[in-house]
Short mmCIF file of C-alpha atoms and ligand atoms in Angstrom, two decimals:
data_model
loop_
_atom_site.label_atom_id
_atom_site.label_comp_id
_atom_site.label_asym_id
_atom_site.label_seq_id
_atom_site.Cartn_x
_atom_site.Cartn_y
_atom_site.Cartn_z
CA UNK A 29 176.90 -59.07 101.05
CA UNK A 30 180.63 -58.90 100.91
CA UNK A 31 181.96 -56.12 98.55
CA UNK A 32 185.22 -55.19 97.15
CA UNK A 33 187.63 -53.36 98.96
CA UNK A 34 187.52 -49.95 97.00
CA UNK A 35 183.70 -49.89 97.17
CA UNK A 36 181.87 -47.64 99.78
CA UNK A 37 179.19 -49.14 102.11
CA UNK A 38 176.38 -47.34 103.08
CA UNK A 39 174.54 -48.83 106.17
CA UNK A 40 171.17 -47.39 106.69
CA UNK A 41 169.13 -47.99 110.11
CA UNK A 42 165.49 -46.41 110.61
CA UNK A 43 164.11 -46.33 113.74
CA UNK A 44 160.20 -45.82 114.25
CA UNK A 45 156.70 -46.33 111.85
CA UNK A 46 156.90 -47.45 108.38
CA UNK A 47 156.93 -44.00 106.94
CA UNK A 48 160.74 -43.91 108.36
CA UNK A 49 161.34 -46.81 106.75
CA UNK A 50 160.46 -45.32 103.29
CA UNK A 51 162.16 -42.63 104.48
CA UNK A 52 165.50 -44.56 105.06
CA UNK A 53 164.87 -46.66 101.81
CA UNK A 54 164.91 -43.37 99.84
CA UNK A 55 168.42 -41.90 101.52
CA UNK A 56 169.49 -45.28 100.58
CA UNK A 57 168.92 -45.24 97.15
CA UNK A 58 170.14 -41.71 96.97
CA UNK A 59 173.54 -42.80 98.35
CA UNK A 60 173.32 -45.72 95.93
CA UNK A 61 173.18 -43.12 92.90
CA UNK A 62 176.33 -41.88 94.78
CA UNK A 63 178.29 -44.73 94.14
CA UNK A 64 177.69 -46.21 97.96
CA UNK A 65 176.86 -50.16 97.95
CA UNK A 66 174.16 -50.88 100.88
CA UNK A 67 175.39 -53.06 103.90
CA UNK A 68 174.70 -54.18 107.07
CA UNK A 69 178.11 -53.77 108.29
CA UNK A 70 178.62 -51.04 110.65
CA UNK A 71 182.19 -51.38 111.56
CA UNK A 72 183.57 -51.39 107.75
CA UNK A 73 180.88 -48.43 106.66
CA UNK A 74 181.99 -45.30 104.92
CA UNK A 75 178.45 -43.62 105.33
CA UNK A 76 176.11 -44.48 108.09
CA UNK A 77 172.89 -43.16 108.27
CA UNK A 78 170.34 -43.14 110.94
CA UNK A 79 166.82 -42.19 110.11
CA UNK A 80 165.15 -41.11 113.35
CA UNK A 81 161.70 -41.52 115.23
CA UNK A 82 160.63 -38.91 118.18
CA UNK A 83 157.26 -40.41 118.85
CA UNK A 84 158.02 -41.12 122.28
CA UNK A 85 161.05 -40.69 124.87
CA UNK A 86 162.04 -44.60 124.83
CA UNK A 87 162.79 -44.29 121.05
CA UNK A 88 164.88 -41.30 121.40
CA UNK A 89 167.21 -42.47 124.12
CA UNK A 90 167.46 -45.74 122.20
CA UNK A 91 168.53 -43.32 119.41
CA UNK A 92 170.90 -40.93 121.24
CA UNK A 93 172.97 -43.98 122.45
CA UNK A 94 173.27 -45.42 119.55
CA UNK A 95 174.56 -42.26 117.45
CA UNK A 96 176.93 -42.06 121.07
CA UNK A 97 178.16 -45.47 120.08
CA UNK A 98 179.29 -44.36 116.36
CA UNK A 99 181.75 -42.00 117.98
CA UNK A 100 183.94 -45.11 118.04
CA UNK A 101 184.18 -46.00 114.42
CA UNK A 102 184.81 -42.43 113.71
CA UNK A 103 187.80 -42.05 115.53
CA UNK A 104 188.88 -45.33 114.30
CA UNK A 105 188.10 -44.11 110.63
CA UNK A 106 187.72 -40.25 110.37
CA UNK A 107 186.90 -40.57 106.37
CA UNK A 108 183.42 -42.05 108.03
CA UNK A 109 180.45 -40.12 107.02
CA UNK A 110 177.37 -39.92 109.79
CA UNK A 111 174.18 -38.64 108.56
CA UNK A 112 171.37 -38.60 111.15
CA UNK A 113 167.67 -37.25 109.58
CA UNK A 114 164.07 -37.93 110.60
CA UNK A 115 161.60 -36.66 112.74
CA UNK A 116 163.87 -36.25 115.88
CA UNK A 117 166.19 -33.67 113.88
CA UNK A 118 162.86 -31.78 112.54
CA UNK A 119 161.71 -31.08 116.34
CA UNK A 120 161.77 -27.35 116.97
CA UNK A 121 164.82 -26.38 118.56
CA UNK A 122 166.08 -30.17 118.63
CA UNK A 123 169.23 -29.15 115.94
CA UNK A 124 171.02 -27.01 118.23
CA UNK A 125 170.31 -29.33 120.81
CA UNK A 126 171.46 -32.57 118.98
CA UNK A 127 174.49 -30.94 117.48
CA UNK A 128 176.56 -29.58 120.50
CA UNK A 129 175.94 -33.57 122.03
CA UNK A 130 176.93 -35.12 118.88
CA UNK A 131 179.54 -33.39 117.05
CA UNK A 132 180.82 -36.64 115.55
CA UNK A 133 177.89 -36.39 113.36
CA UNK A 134 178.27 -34.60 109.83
CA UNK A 135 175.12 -34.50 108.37
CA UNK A 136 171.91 -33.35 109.69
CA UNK A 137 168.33 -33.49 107.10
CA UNK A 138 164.80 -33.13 108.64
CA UNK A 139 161.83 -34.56 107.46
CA UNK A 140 161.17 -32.21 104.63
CA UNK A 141 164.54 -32.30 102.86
CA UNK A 142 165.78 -35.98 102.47
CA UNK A 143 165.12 -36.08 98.80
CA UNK A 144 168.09 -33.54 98.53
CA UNK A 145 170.67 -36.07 100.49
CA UNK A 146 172.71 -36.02 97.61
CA UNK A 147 173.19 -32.40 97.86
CA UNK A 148 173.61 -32.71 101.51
CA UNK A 149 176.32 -35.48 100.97
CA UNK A 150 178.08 -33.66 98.22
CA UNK A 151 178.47 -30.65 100.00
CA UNK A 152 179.67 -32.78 102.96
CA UNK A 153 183.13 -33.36 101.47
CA UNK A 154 183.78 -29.73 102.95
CA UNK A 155 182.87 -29.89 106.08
CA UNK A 156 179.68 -30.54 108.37
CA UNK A 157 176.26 -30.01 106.83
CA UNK A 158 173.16 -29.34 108.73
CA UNK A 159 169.60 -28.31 106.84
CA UNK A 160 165.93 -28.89 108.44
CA UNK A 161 163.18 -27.25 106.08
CA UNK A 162 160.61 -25.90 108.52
CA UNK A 163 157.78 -26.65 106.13
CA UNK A 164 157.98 -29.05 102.99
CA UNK A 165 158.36 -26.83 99.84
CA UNK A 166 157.08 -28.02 96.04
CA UNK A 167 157.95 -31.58 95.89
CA UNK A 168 155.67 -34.32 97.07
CA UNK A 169 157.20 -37.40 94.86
CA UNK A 170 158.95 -40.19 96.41
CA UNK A 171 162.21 -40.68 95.36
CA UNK A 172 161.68 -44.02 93.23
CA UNK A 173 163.63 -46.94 94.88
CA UNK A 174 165.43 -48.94 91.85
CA UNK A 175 165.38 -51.80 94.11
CA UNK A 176 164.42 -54.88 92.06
CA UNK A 177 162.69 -58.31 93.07
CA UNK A 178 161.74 -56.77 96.61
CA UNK A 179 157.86 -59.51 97.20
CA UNK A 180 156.50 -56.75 99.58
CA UNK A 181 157.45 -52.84 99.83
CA UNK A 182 155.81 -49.78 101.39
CA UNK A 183 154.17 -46.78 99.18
CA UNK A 184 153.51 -43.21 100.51
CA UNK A 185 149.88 -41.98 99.42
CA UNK A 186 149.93 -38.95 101.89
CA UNK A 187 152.33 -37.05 103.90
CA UNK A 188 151.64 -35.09 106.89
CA UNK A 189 148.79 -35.34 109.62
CA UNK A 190 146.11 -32.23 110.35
CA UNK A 191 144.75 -34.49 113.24
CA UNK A 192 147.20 -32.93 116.63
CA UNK A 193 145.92 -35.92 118.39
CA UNK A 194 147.04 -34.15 121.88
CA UNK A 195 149.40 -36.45 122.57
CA UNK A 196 151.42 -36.67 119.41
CA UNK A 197 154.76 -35.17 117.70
CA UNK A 198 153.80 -36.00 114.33
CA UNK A 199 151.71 -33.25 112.86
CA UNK A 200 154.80 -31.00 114.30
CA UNK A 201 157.49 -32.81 112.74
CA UNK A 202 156.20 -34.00 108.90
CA UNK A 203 153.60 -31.54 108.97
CA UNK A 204 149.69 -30.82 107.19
CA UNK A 205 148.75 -33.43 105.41
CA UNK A 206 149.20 -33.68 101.75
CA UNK A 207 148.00 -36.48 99.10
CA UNK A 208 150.30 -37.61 96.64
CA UNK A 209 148.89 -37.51 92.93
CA UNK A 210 146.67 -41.06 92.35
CA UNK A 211 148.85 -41.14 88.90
CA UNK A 212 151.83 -41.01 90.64
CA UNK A 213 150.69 -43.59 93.08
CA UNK A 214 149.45 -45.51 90.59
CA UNK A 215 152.58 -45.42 88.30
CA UNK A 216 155.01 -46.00 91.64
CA UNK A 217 152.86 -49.31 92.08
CA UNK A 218 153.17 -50.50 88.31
CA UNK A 219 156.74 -50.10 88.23
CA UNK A 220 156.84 -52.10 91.29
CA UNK A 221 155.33 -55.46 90.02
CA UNK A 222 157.14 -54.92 86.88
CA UNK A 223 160.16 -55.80 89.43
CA UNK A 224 158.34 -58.67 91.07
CA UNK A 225 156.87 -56.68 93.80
CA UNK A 226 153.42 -58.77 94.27
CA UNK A 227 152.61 -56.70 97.77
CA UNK A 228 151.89 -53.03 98.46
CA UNK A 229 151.42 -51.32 101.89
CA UNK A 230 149.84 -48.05 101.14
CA UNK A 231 150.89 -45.85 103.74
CA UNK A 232 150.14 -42.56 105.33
CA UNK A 233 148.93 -41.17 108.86
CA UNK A 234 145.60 -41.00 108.04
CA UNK A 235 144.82 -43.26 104.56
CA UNK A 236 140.75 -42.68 105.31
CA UNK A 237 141.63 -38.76 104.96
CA UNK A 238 143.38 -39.49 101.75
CA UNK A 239 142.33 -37.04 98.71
CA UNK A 240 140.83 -34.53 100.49
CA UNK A 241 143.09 -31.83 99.01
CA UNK A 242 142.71 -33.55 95.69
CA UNK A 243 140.59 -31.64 92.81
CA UNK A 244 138.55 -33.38 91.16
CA UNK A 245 137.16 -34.96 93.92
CA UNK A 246 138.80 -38.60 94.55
CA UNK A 247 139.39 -40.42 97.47
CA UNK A 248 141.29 -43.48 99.79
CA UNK A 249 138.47 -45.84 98.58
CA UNK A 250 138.60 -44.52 94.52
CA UNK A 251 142.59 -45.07 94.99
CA UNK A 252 142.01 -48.86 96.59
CA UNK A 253 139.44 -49.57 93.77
CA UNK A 254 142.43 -48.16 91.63
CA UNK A 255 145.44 -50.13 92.88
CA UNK A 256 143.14 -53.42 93.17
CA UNK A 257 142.74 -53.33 89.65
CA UNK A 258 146.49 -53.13 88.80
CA UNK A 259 147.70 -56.35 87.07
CA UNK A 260 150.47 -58.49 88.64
CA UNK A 261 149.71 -57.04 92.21
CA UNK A 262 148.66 -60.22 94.61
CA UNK A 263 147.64 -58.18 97.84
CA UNK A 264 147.07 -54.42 98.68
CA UNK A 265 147.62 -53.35 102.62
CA UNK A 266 147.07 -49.98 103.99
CA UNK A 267 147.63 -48.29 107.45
CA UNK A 268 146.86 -46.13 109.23
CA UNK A 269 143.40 -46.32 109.33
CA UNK A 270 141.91 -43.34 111.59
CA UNK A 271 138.81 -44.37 113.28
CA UNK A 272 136.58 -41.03 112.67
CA UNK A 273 137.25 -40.96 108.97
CA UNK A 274 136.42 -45.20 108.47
CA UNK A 275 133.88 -44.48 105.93
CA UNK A 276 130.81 -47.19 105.13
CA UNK A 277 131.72 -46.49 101.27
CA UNK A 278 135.26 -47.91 102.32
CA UNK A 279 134.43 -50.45 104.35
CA UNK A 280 132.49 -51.87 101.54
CA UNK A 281 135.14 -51.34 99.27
CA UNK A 282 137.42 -53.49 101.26
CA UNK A 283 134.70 -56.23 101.40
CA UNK A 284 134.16 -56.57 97.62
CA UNK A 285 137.83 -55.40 96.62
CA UNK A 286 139.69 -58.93 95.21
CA UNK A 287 143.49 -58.13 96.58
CA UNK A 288 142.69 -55.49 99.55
CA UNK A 289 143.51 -57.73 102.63
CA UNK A 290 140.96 -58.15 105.23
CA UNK A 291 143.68 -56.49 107.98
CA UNK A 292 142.53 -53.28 109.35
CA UNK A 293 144.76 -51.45 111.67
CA UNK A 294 142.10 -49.46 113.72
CA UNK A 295 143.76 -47.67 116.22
CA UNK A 296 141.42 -46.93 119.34
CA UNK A 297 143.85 -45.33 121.42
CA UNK A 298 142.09 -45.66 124.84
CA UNK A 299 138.55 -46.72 126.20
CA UNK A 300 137.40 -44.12 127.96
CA UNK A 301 135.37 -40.95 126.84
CA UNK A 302 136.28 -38.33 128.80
CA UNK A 303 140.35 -39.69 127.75
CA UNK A 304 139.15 -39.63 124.59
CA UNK A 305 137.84 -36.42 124.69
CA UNK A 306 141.28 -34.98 125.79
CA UNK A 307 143.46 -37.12 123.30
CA UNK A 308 141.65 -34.97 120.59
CA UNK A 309 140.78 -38.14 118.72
CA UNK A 310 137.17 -36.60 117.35
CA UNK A 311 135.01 -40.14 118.21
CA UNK A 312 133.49 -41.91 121.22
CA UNK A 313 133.59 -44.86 122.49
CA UNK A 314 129.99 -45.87 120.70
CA UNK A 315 131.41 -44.75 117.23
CA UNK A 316 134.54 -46.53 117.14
CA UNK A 317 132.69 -49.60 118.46
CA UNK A 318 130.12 -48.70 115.28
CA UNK A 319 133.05 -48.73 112.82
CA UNK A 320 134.04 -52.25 114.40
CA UNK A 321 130.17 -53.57 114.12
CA UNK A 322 130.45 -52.51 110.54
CA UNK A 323 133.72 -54.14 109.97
CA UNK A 324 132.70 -56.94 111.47
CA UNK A 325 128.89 -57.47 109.64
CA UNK A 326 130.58 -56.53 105.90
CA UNK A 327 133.99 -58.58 106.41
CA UNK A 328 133.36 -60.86 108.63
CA UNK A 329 137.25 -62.35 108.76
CA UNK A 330 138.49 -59.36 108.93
CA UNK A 331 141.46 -59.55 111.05
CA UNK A 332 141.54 -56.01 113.27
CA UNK A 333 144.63 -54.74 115.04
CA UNK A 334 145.21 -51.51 117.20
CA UNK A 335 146.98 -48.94 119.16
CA UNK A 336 146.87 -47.96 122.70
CA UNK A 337 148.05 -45.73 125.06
CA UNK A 338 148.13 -46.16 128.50
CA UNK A 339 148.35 -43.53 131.34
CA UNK A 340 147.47 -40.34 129.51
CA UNK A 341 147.56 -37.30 132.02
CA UNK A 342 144.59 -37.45 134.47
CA UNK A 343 143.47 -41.24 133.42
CA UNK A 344 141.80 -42.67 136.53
CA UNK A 345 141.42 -46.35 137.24
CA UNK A 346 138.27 -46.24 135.93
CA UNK A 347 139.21 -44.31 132.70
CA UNK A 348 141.55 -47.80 132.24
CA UNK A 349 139.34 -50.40 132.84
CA UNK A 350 137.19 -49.04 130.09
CA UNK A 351 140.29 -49.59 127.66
CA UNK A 352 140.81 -53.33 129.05
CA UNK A 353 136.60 -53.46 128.80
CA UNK A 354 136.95 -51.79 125.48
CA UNK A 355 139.90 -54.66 124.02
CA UNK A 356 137.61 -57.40 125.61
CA UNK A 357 134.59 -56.71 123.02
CA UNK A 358 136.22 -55.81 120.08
CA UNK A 359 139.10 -59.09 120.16
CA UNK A 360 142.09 -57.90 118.01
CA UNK A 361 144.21 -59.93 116.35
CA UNK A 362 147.09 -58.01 117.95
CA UNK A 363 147.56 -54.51 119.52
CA UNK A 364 150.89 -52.20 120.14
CA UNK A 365 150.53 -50.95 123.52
CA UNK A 366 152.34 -47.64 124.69
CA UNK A 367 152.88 -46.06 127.89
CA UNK A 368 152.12 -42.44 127.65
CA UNK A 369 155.13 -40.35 126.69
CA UNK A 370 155.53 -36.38 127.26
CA UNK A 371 156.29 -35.03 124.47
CA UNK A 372 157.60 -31.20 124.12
CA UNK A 373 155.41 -28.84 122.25
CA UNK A 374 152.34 -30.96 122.27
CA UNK A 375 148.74 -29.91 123.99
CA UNK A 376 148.79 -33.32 126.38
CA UNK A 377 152.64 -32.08 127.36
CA UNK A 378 151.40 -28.94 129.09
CA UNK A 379 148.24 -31.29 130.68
CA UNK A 380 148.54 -31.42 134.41
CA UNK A 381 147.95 -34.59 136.29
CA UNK A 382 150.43 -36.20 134.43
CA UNK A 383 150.75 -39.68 135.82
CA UNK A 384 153.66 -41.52 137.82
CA UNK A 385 155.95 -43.85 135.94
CA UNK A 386 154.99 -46.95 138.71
CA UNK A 387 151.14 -46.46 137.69
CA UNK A 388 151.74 -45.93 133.78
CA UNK A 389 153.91 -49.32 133.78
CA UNK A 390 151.54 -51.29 136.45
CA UNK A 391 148.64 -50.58 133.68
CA UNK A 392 150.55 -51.37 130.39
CA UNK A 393 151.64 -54.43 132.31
CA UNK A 394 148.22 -55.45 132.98
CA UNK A 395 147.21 -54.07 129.37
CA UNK A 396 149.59 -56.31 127.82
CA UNK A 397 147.98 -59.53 129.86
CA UNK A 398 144.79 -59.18 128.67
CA UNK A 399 145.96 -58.82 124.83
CA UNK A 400 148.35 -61.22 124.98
CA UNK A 401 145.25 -63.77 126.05
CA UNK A 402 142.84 -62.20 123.51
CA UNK A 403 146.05 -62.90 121.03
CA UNK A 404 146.33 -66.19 121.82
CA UNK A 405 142.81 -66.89 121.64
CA UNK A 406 142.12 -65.08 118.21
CA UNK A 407 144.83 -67.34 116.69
CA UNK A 408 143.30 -70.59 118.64
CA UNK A 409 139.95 -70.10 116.50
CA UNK A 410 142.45 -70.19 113.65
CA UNK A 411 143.22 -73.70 114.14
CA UNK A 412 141.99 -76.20 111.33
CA UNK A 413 140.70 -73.87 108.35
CA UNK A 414 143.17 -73.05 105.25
CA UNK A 415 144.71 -69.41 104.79
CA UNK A 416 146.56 -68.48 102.15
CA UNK A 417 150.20 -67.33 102.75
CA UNK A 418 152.40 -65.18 100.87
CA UNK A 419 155.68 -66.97 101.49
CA UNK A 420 158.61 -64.87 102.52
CA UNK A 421 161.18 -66.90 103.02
CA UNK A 422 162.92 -68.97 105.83
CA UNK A 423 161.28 -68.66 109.79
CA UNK A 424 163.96 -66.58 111.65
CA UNK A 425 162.93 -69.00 114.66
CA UNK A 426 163.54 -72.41 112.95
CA UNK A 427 165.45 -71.59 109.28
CA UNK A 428 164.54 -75.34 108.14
CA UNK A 429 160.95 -73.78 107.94
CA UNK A 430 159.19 -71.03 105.76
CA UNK A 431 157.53 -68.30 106.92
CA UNK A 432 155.02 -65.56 105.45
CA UNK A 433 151.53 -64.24 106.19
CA UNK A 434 148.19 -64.33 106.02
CA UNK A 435 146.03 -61.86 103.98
CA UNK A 436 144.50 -60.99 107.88
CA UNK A 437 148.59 -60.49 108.09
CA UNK A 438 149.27 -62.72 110.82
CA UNK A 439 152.44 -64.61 110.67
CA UNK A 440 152.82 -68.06 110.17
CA UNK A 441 155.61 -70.80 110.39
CA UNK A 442 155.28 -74.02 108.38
CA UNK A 443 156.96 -76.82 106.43
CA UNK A 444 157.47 -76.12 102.46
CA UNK A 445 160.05 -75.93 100.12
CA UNK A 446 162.80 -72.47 98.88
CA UNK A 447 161.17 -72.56 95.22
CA UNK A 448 157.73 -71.37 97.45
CA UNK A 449 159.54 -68.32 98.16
CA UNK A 450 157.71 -65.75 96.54
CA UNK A 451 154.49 -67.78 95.88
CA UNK A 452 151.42 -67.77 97.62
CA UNK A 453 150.52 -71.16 98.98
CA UNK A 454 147.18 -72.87 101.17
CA UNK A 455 148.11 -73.71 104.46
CA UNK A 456 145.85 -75.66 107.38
CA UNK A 457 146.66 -74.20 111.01
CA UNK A 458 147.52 -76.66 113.80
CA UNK A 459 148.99 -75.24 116.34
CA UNK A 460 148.58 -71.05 117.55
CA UNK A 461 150.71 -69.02 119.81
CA UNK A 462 150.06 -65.29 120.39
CA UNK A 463 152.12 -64.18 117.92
CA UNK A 464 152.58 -66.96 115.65
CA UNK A 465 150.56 -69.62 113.71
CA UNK A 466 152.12 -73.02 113.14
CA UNK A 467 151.04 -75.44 109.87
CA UNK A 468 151.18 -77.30 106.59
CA UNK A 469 151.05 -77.07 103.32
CA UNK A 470 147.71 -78.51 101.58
CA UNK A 471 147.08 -79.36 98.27
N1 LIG B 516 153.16 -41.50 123.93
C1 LIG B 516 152.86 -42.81 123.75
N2 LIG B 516 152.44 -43.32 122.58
C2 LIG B 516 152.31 -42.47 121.54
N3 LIG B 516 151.91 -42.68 120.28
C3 LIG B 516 151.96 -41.50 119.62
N4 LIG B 516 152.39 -40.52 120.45
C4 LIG B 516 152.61 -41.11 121.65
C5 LIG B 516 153.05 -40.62 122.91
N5 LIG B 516 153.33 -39.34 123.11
C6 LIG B 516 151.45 -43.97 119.78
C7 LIG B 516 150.00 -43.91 119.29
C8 LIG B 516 150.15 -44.00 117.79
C9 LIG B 516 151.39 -44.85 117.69
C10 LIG B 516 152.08 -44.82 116.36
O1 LIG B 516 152.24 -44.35 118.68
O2 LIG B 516 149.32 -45.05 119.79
O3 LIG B 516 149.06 -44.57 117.15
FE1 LIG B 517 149.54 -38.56 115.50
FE2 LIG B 517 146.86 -38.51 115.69
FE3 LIG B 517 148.07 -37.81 113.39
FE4 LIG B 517 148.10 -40.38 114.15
S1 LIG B 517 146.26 -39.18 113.63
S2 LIG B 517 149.86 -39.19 113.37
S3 LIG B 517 148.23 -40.20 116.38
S4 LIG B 517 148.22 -36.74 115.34
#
């Protein structure tokens, strides 16, 4: 959006899950409040800010060239403000670290302490800034975005993970898990449709754990039960779903709930036991494939989706083809497939038998094959029944189109008109790719 010349642009990129997105969101409304107008127009910015994900290696160098590359449009305008925050700044030791590469940069926030950016930015008019909280302290509010018409936007229930899945940086960097208040939640979502939102994604690292710090007793099914009763609201999402906490109570809620989509994100992880075992994950093989039965017999269009790593230290061929075995039964609708990543500080880090880059990529290679046919084929049996789709506007693909999703949240591409923007609609599948379903309208 073009603004006038005295205004200040803030440009806001987050890199990683959809927590950093709310994240980046927030620091953008704070700047907002500051009198910054949001762009997407790097070279003309007065603030920049990059919120940042460390969950594996590939994001970080992704992220370190890219704060390299805004060393240019300082030194062509030195009144530029840089703010990088997220979970690669929170990493122990990381600030130091980050700072001596990047001394372009002027502000530096961790995880804990974005909602004080406008402190941070204030105090930035006198020089460089740099504050990372090492634990969260009192407040556990989002900062309410003032955003208005937005159809779809993401809502933090919980903060934190208590899981240390071996592998992962995430318990280290946003810390023990802690629920936000259901009437806070609840009043977040309300304000929302009042400003046309008509889709929430209810987010946090482990939803099913949800409310177990909460007195009286209430928990993620109570909440969904809650926010499906909330007038206005179309459709109700929620990720991430962790396999050992998939209760039957909320599995059933799902089934009977009226707006909770049918879309579970399930993440397995790998196939194999003994893998398993060492990812810390707390379940078999035989009980996640028990959660899936169950998901299967009490929503039986339940679309299911997934994450997997490949090459964790010491997986053996055999270890793999029980994750490809594994995707076989359960079909997804679509998985997100990761090589293994060291990451510093965590258990699976100091592992040994940590495996060589050719084998990692040779299995994700092959891991990708499989789901990319078990995509394909989960859309195929698509083809000819009626799904209703929230329309989102025009196909980035083919703009004379309109795109949106299903409630299973698959994406689909079809013929309508702009006033369906923003409406939910019926539409017959013809034609299915692996990522994408092609259609029309109907009646
Ligand atoms: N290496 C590779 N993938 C990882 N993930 C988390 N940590 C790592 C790591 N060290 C993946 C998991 C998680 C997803 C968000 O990222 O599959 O579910
Ligand atoms: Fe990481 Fe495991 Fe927590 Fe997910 S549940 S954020 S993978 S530690």
């Amino acid at each position: 959006m073009p603004t006038a010349k005295s205004e200040k642009r803030v440009v806001t990129l987050a890199y990683g899950c959809q927590m950093s997105e709310r994240d980046a969101d927030t620091l953008t409304e704070i700047s907002s409040q500051k009198g910054y107008t949001p762009s997407q127009d790097l070279e003309h910015a007065d603030l920049i800010i990059i919120n940042t994900c460390c969950v594996r290696e590939s994001a970080e160098n992704k992220i370190l060239g890219k704060i390299g590359e805004l060393k240019r449009l300082k030194a062509i305008n030195p009144q530029l403000k840089i703010a990088i925050s997220g979970c690669m700044v929170q990493q122990p030791g990381a600030l130091e670290r980050l700072k001596k590469r990047a001394p372009h940069v002027d502000i530096w926030a961790g995880t804990h302490n974005i909602h004080e950016f406008q402190r941070l930015l204030d105090e930035s008019d006198e020089g460089k800034v740099a504050e990372v909280w090492e634990k969260p302290k009192e407040t556990l509010e989002s900062v309410p975005l003032a955003e208005k018409g937005k159809l779809k936007a993401f809502v933090n229930i919980s903060y934190g993970c208590d899981n240390f899945c071996t592998y992962c940086i995430v318990p280290h960097v946003r810390g023990r898990e802690r629920s936000r208040h259901p009437q806070e939640i609840i009043a977040e979502i309300n304000a929302l449709v009042k400003s046309g939102c008509r889709e929430v994604t209810l987010l946090g690292q482990n939803v099913n754990s949800y409310g177990q710090d909460l007195q009286p007793p209430y928990d993620f099914a109570d909440l969904l039960k809650d926010v499906d009763a909330i007038p206005g609201l179309w459709r109700v999402r929620f990720m991430t779903s962790h396999p050992k906490d998939l209760s039957d109570k909320l599995i059933e809620v799902i089934a009977t709930g009226q707006h909770l989509c049918e879309h579970i994100h399930l993440p397995c992880q790998a196939g194999s036991n003994d893998i398993l075992q060492r990812m810390n994950r707390k379940y078999t093989r035989e009980y996640y494939l028990s959660r899936i039965d169950e998901i299967k017999k009490r929503i039986p269009q339940a679309s299911i989706t997934t994450d997997i790593i490949v090459g964790f230290p010491s997986e053996t061929e055999e270890d793999f083809a029980q994750t490809l075995d594994l995707i076989s039964e359960v079909t997804y609708s679509q998985a997100f497939t990761f090589m293994y990543s060291k990451r510093s500080g965590t258990a699976a880090a100091r592992m040994e038998e940590q495996l060589p880059l050719d084998i990692k990529k040779h299995r994700l290679q092959r891991l990708i094959n499989l789901q990319n046919a078990q995509s394909l084929a989960w859309r195929q049996k698509m083809i000819g029944h009626t799904y209703e789709v929230l329309v989102e506007g025009p196909s980035k693909a083919n703009p004379d189109r309109l795109t949106g999703r299903t409630r299973g949240n698959e994406l689909v591409v079809f013929s309508g008109e702009p006033r369906q923007i923003g409406t939910l609609v019926q539409v017959i599948i013809q034609d299915a790719s692996a990522w994408t379903l092609y259609g029309e309208l109907t009646e």
